[in-house]
Amino acid sequence: MKITRIAAYQVDLPLHEGSYKWSGGKSVEVFDSTVVRVETDEGVVGHGEVCPLGPFYLPAYAKGARTGIAELAPHILGEDPTQLERLNRLMDAALLGHPYVKSAIDMACWDILGKVAGLPICTLLGGRYGEDFVLYRAISQESPDEMAAKVAGYRSEGYRRFQLKVGSDPESDIERIRAVRSVLEPGDVLVADANTGWLKHEAARVVRGVRDVDVYIEQPCATYEECLSIRRRTDHPFVLDENIDGIPILLRGQADQAMDVVNIKISKFGGLTRARQARDLCVSLGIAMTIEDSWGGDIITAAIAHLAHSTPPEFVFTATDFNSYVTVSIAEGAPQRQHGRMAASQAAGLGVSPLMDVLGEPVVDIV
Ligand code: MG
């Protein structure tokens, strides 16, 4: 089987809540997502998606994804999309770095592999554990009372795990954490995600100010070393996200005992192939994971579902249903949240059919 065409489509994904705000005053109102379509000489077609969290979250931006796909596509035309490790090595040889550019192509080729095999991707990633898996809800940064009210609302919809966007001034963040914990029940999980927004002295004040609260601390500071410093002066369970982008930093974090949980975002690692490698290593090392992506619509949500559903449940700290945050559907067959949980499709491949009238004309088309 050979790749004969790679096309990319741009799609806007507005948010139900109007905007999503996190540390440092950063916010997004409409997500700029890119859908990739990979066609083959045997008529099998696969789709992938990449959607950065704006241009200022990770070193990734939406126009860069599309420019990178146009750069990379000619190098893999004629290659076999079902040989995923080999294909990723070819992509790395043609374009150094830029993992998010490769993510949607890799995802589309997994979709093709699944269709050729007649199996859902979660089976190919290791197997399906149980009926479904647990989700969290991200809570945009607002006043403490507004965030507590949002958490109470989403709790009534079935969510039991919440990730607060903090990373503001320490006094307000301590209030946010306390206000939200007060509306939760025993067994509910609360994560305070600073998204690199605190300096060390600020993070030190927050972890001391909530010492009596049952809360996880996620990515307090910008660098791994700063986070490790905070990790060593708190007994809160500790999550690393932005700094964890490959196997070497996972191994370093394990050697330093720098975290209890890591966040596996598919595009941060460069696609399902590399995210699976990281996932499997975390299982071997005893590290739980949040399985998700930077953002996305129905196609990314489907990919997250396959990776999460094929992960042993005790290692799925949480996962994300991004398609329930946005107002636009871009594919049929995508998984839908049920009472704070979700399941991967039983259909072959990703199990989604893109709505081509929503995607419109391709903005990249390489044949
Ligand atoms: Mg995070």
Coordinates of C-alpha atoms and ligand atoms in Angstrom, one line a residue:
M1 CA 0.0 0.0 0.0
K2 CA 1.2 3.5 -0.9
I3 CA 0.3 7.0 0.2
T4 CA -1.0 8.9 -2.9
R5 CA -2.4 12.1 -1.5
I6 CA -2.0 14.2 1.7
A7 CA -4.5 17.0 2.2
A8 CA -5.0 19.3 5.2
Y9 CA -8.2 21.3 6.1
Q10 CA -8.5 24.2 8.5
V11 CA -11.5 24.3 10.8
D12 CA -12.5 26.7 13.6
L13 CA -13.7 25.2 16.9
P14 CA -15.5 27.8 19.1
L15 CA -16.0 27.0 22.7
H16 CA -19.4 26.5 24.4
E17 CA -18.2 28.6 27.4
G18 CA -17.0 31.4 25.0
S19 CA -13.4 31.3 26.1
Y20 CA -10.8 29.2 27.9
K21 CA -8.4 31.0 30.2
W22 CA -5.2 29.8 32.0
S23 CA -2.0 31.1 33.6
G24 CA -0.4 34.4 32.7
G25 CA -3.6 35.9 31.2
K26 CA -3.5 33.5 28.2
S27 CA -6.8 32.7 26.6
V28 CA -8.4 31.2 23.5
E29 CA -11.9 31.9 22.1
V30 CA -11.8 29.9 18.9
F31 CA -9.5 26.9 18.4
D32 CA -7.8 26.7 15.1
S33 CA -7.7 23.0 14.2
T34 CA -6.1 21.1 11.3
V35 CA -7.5 17.9 9.9
V36 CA -5.2 15.7 7.7
R37 CA -6.5 13.3 5.1
V38 CA -4.2 10.6 3.9
E39 CA -5.3 8.7 0.7
T40 CA -3.8 5.4 -0.6
D41 CA -3.5 3.6 -3.9
E42 CA -5.9 0.9 -2.5
G43 CA -8.7 3.4 -1.8
V44 CA -8.3 3.2 2.0
V45 CA -8.4 6.7 3.5
G46 CA -7.3 7.8 7.0
H47 CA -7.8 11.0 9.0
G48 CA -5.9 12.8 11.8
E49 CA -6.1 16.1 13.6
V50 CA -3.8 18.5 15.4
C51 CA -5.0 21.5 17.4
P52 CA -2.4 23.6 19.4
L53 CA -3.7 25.4 22.5
G54 CA -3.1 28.7 20.8
P55 CA 0.5 29.7 19.7
F56 CA 1.7 30.4 23.3
Y57 CA 1.2 27.1 25.2
L58 CA 3.7 24.7 23.7
P59 CA 6.2 25.5 20.8
A60 CA 3.4 24.8 18.3
Y61 CA 0.9 26.9 16.4
A62 CA -1.9 26.2 13.9
K63 CA -0.4 27.8 10.8
G64 CA 2.9 26.0 11.6
A65 CA 1.1 22.7 11.6
R66 CA -0.2 23.3 8.1
T67 CA 3.0 24.7 6.8
G68 CA 4.9 21.8 8.3
I69 CA 2.5 19.3 6.8
A70 CA 3.0 20.9 3.3
E71 CA 6.8 20.6 3.9
L72 CA 6.7 17.0 5.1
A73 CA 4.1 15.5 2.8
P74 CA 6.2 15.2 -0.4
H75 CA 8.7 13.1 1.5
I76 CA 6.2 10.4 2.4
L77 CA 4.2 10.2 -0.8
G78 CA 4.7 6.6 -2.1
E79 CA 5.5 5.2 1.4
D80 CA 3.5 2.5 3.1
P81 CA 1.2 4.1 5.8
T82 CA 0.7 0.9 7.7
Q83 CA 4.4 0.6 8.7
L84 CA 4.2 3.2 11.5
E85 CA 7.6 3.0 13.1
R86 CA 9.3 3.1 9.7
L87 CA 7.1 6.0 8.6
N88 CA 8.0 8.0 11.8
R89 CA 11.7 7.5 11.1
L90 CA 11.2 8.7 7.6
M91 CA 9.3 11.8 8.9
D92 CA 12.1 12.5 11.4
A93 CA 14.7 12.2 8.7
A94 CA 12.9 14.7 6.5
L95 CA 12.0 17.2 9.2
L96 CA 13.9 17.6 12.4
G97 CA 11.8 18.2 15.5
H98 CA 8.3 19.7 15.1
P99 CA 6.5 16.7 16.7
Y100 CA 3.1 18.4 16.4
V101 CA 3.4 18.6 12.6
K102 CA 3.9 14.8 12.5
S103 CA 1.1 14.0 14.9
A104 CA -1.9 14.3 12.6
I105 CA -0.1 12.4 9.8
D106 CA 0.8 9.6 12.2
M107 CA -2.8 9.5 13.5
A108 CA -4.2 9.3 10.0
C109 CA -1.9 6.4 9.2
W110 CA -3.1 4.6 12.3
D111 CA -6.6 5.1 11.0
I112 CA -5.6 3.4 7.8
L113 CA -3.8 0.5 9.6
G114 CA -6.9 -0.1 11.7
K115 CA -9.1 -0.1 8.6
V116 CA -6.8 -2.5 6.8
A117 CA -6.6 -4.8 9.8
G118 CA -10.4 -4.5 10.4
L119 CA -9.7 -3.6 14.0
P120 CA -10.2 -0.6 16.3
I121 CA -7.0 1.2 17.1
C122 CA -7.3 0.5 20.8
T123 CA -6.9 -3.2 19.9
L124 CA -3.8 -2.5 17.9
L125 CA -2.5 -0.4 20.8
G126 CA -2.7 -3.3 23.2
G127 CA -6.3 -4.1 24.0
R128 CA -9.5 -2.7 25.4
Y129 CA -9.8 -2.5 29.2
G130 CA -13.3 -2.5 30.7
E131 CA -16.4 -0.7 29.4
D132 CA -15.0 2.8 29.5
F133 CA -12.5 5.2 31.2
V134 CA -12.5 8.2 33.4
L135 CA -12.5 11.8 32.2
Y136 CA -11.6 15.1 33.9
R137 CA -13.1 18.5 33.3
A138 CA -10.7 21.5 32.8
I139 CA -12.0 24.6 34.6
S140 CA -11.1 27.9 32.9
Q141 CA -9.4 30.5 35.2
E142 CA -12.1 32.7 36.8
S143 CA -12.8 34.0 40.3
P144 CA -12.8 31.4 43.1
D145 CA -16.6 31.5 43.4
E146 CA -17.1 31.3 39.6
M147 CA -14.8 28.3 39.4
A148 CA -16.5 26.6 42.4
A149 CA -19.9 27.1 40.7
K150 CA -18.6 25.7 37.4
V151 CA -17.2 22.6 39.2
A152 CA -20.5 22.0 41.0
G153 CA -22.3 22.2 37.6
Y154 CA -20.0 19.8 35.8
R155 CA -20.1 17.5 38.8
S156 CA -23.9 17.3 38.4
E157 CA -23.2 16.1 34.8
G158 CA -21.2 13.2 36.1
Y159 CA -17.6 14.4 36.2
R160 CA -15.6 13.5 39.4
R161 CA -12.2 14.8 38.4
F162 CA -11.4 18.4 37.9
Q163 CA -8.4 20.4 36.8
L164 CA -8.4 24.0 37.9
K165 CA -6.5 26.5 35.8
V166 CA -4.4 28.4 38.4
G167 CA -1.0 30.0 37.9
S168 CA -2.2 33.5 38.9
D169 CA -1.1 35.3 42.1
P170 CA -0.7 33.0 45.0
E171 CA -3.4 34.4 47.3
S172 CA -6.1 34.1 44.6
D173 CA -4.9 30.6 43.6
I174 CA -5.1 29.4 47.2
E175 CA -8.6 30.8 47.4
R176 CA -9.5 29.0 44.1
I177 CA -8.2 25.7 45.4
R178 CA -10.0 26.0 48.7
A179 CA -13.3 27.2 47.2
V180 CA -13.4 24.3 44.7
R181 CA -12.4 21.6 47.2
S182 CA -15.3 22.8 49.4
V183 CA -17.9 21.8 46.8
L184 CA -16.4 18.4 46.2
E185 CA -17.1 15.1 47.9
P186 CA -14.7 12.5 49.2
G187 CA -13.4 10.4 46.3
D188 CA -13.5 13.4 43.9
V189 CA -10.1 14.3 42.5
L190 CA -8.9 17.9 42.3
V191 CA -5.8 19.0 40.4
A192 CA -4.4 22.6 40.5
D193 CA -2.7 23.1 37.1
A194 CA -0.5 26.2 37.1
N195 CA 0.6 25.6 33.5
T196 CA 4.2 26.9 34.3
G197 CA 2.7 30.2 35.7
W198 CA 4.4 30.4 39.1
L199 CA 7.9 31.4 40.0
K200 CA 9.4 29.1 42.6
H201 CA 8.7 31.5 45.5
E202 CA 5.0 31.7 44.4
A203 CA 4.6 28.0 44.0
A204 CA 6.2 27.5 47.4
R205 CA 3.6 29.8 49.0
V206 CA 0.7 28.0 47.3
V207 CA 1.7 24.5 48.2
R208 CA 2.2 25.6 51.8
G209 CA -1.1 27.6 51.8
V210 CA -3.0 24.4 50.8
R211 CA -1.0 21.9 52.8
D212 CA -4.2 20.6 54.5
V213 CA -6.2 20.3 51.2
D214 CA -6.5 17.1 49.1
V215 CA -5.2 18.4 45.8
Y216 CA -2.6 17.4 43.2
I217 CA -0.2 20.1 42.0
E218 CA 0.5 20.2 38.2
Q219 CA 3.4 21.8 36.4
P220 CA 3.9 24.7 38.8
C221 CA 6.9 26.4 37.1
A222 CA 8.4 26.7 33.6
T223 CA 11.4 24.4 33.8
Y224 CA 11.8 20.8 35.0
E225 CA 14.4 22.0 37.5
E226 CA 12.1 24.5 39.1
C227 CA 9.3 22.0 39.3
L228 CA 11.7 19.4 40.9
S229 CA 12.6 22.0 43.5
I230 CA 8.9 22.5 44.4
R231 CA 8.3 18.7 44.3
R232 CA 11.0 18.2 46.9
R233 CA 9.4 20.7 49.3
T234 CA 5.7 19.5 49.2
D235 CA 4.0 16.2 50.0
H236 CA 1.1 16.9 47.5
P237 CA 0.9 14.3 44.7
F238 CA 2.7 15.9 41.7
V239 CA 2.0 16.0 38.0
L240 CA 4.3 17.1 35.2
D241 CA 2.9 18.1 31.8
E242 CA 4.6 20.8 29.7
N243 CA 8.2 19.5 30.4
I244 CA 7.3 15.9 29.5
D245 CA 7.7 15.5 25.7
G246 CA 9.7 12.3 25.2
I247 CA 11.4 9.2 26.6
P248 CA 14.6 10.9 27.9
I249 CA 12.8 13.3 30.2
L250 CA 10.5 10.5 31.4
L251 CA 13.6 8.5 32.4
R252 CA 15.2 11.5 34.0
G253 CA 12.0 12.2 35.9
Q254 CA 11.8 8.6 37.1
A255 CA 15.5 8.7 38.3
D256 CA 14.8 12.0 40.2
Q257 CA 11.3 10.8 41.4
A258 CA 10.1 14.1 40.1
M259 CA 6.5 13.2 39.6
D260 CA 3.7 10.8 40.4
V261 CA 1.6 11.4 37.2
V262 CA 2.5 12.7 33.8
N263 CA 0.4 14.2 31.0
I264 CA 0.6 12.4 27.7
K265 CA -0.6 14.8 25.0
I266 CA -0.5 13.0 21.7
S267 CA 0.8 15.9 19.6
K268 CA 3.5 16.8 22.2
F269 CA 5.1 13.4 21.6
G270 CA 4.5 13.5 17.8
G271 CA 1.5 11.2 17.3
L272 CA 0.1 7.9 18.5
T273 CA 3.2 5.9 17.7
R274 CA 5.4 7.9 20.1
A275 CA 2.6 8.5 22.7
R276 CA 2.1 4.7 22.9
Q277 CA 5.9 4.3 23.5
A278 CA 5.7 6.8 26.3
R279 CA 2.5 5.2 27.7
D280 CA 4.0 1.7 27.7
L281 CA 7.1 3.0 29.5
C282 CA 5.0 4.8 32.1
V283 CA 3.1 1.5 32.8
S284 CA 6.4 -0.3 33.2
L285 CA 7.7 2.4 35.6
G286 CA 4.4 2.7 37.7
I287 CA 3.6 6.2 36.6
A288 CA -0.1 7.1 36.1
M289 CA -1.1 9.3 33.2
T290 CA -3.5 11.9 32.0
I291 CA -4.1 10.9 28.4
E292 CA -5.1 13.7 26.0
D293 CA -3.8 16.2 23.5
S294 CA -3.2 20.0 23.6
W295 CA -6.8 20.5 22.3
G296 CA -8.9 19.2 19.4
G297 CA -12.3 18.2 18.0
D298 CA -13.9 14.9 17.2
I299 CA -11.0 13.2 15.5
I300 CA -8.5 14.0 18.3
T301 CA -11.1 12.9 20.9
A302 CA -11.4 9.6 19.1
A303 CA -7.6 9.1 19.1
I304 CA -7.5 10.0 22.8
A305 CA -10.2 7.4 23.4
H306 CA -8.2 4.6 21.7
L307 CA -5.0 5.4 23.6
A308 CA -6.8 5.7 27.0
H309 CA -9.1 2.7 26.5
S310 CA -6.0 0.6 25.7
T311 CA -4.2 1.7 28.9
P312 CA -4.6 -0.4 32.1
P313 CA -7.3 1.5 34.1
E314 CA -5.2 2.0 37.2
F315 CA -2.8 4.0 35.1
V316 CA -5.5 6.2 33.5
F317 CA -5.4 9.1 36.1
T318 CA -7.7 11.0 33.7
A319 CA -8.4 11.6 30.0
T320 CA -10.1 14.4 28.1
D321 CA -13.3 14.6 25.9
F322 CA -12.3 17.8 24.0
N323 CA -15.3 17.4 21.6
S324 CA -17.7 18.3 24.4
Y325 CA -16.0 21.6 24.9
V326 CA -16.5 22.9 21.4
T327 CA -19.6 23.9 19.4
V328 CA -18.6 22.4 16.0
S329 CA -18.7 18.7 15.1
I330 CA -16.2 17.7 12.4
A331 CA -16.8 13.9 12.2
E332 CA -19.5 11.3 12.8
G333 CA -18.9 8.3 15.0
A334 CA -16.7 10.2 17.6
P335 CA -17.0 9.0 21.2
Q336 CA -19.3 11.0 23.4
R337 CA -19.0 11.6 27.2
Q338 CA -21.4 9.7 29.4
H339 CA -21.5 10.6 33.1
G340 CA -17.9 11.8 33.1
R341 CA -16.6 8.7 31.3
M342 CA -16.0 7.7 27.6
A343 CA -15.3 4.7 25.5
A344 CA -13.4 4.1 22.3
S345 CA -15.3 3.2 19.1
Q346 CA -15.7 -0.5 18.2
A347 CA -15.3 0.3 14.5
A348 CA -12.1 -0.3 12.5
G349 CA -9.5 2.4 12.7
L350 CA -10.4 5.6 14.6
G351 CA -14.1 4.9 13.9
V352 CA -14.8 8.4 12.7
S353 CA -16.1 9.7 9.3
P354 CA -15.2 13.4 8.8
L355 CA -18.0 15.8 7.7
M356 CA -16.3 17.0 4.5
D357 CA -18.9 19.8 4.1
V358 CA -17.7 21.2 7.5
L359 CA -14.1 20.9 6.6
G360 CA -14.5 22.7 3.2
E361 CA -11.7 22.9 0.6
P362 CA -8.2 21.7 1.5
V363 CA -5.6 24.3 2.4
V364 CA -2.8 21.9 1.7
D365 CA -3.1 19.3 -1.1
I366 CA 0.0 17.3 -2.0
V367 CA -0.3 14.5 -4.7
Ligands
MG1 MG -1.6 20.5 32.3

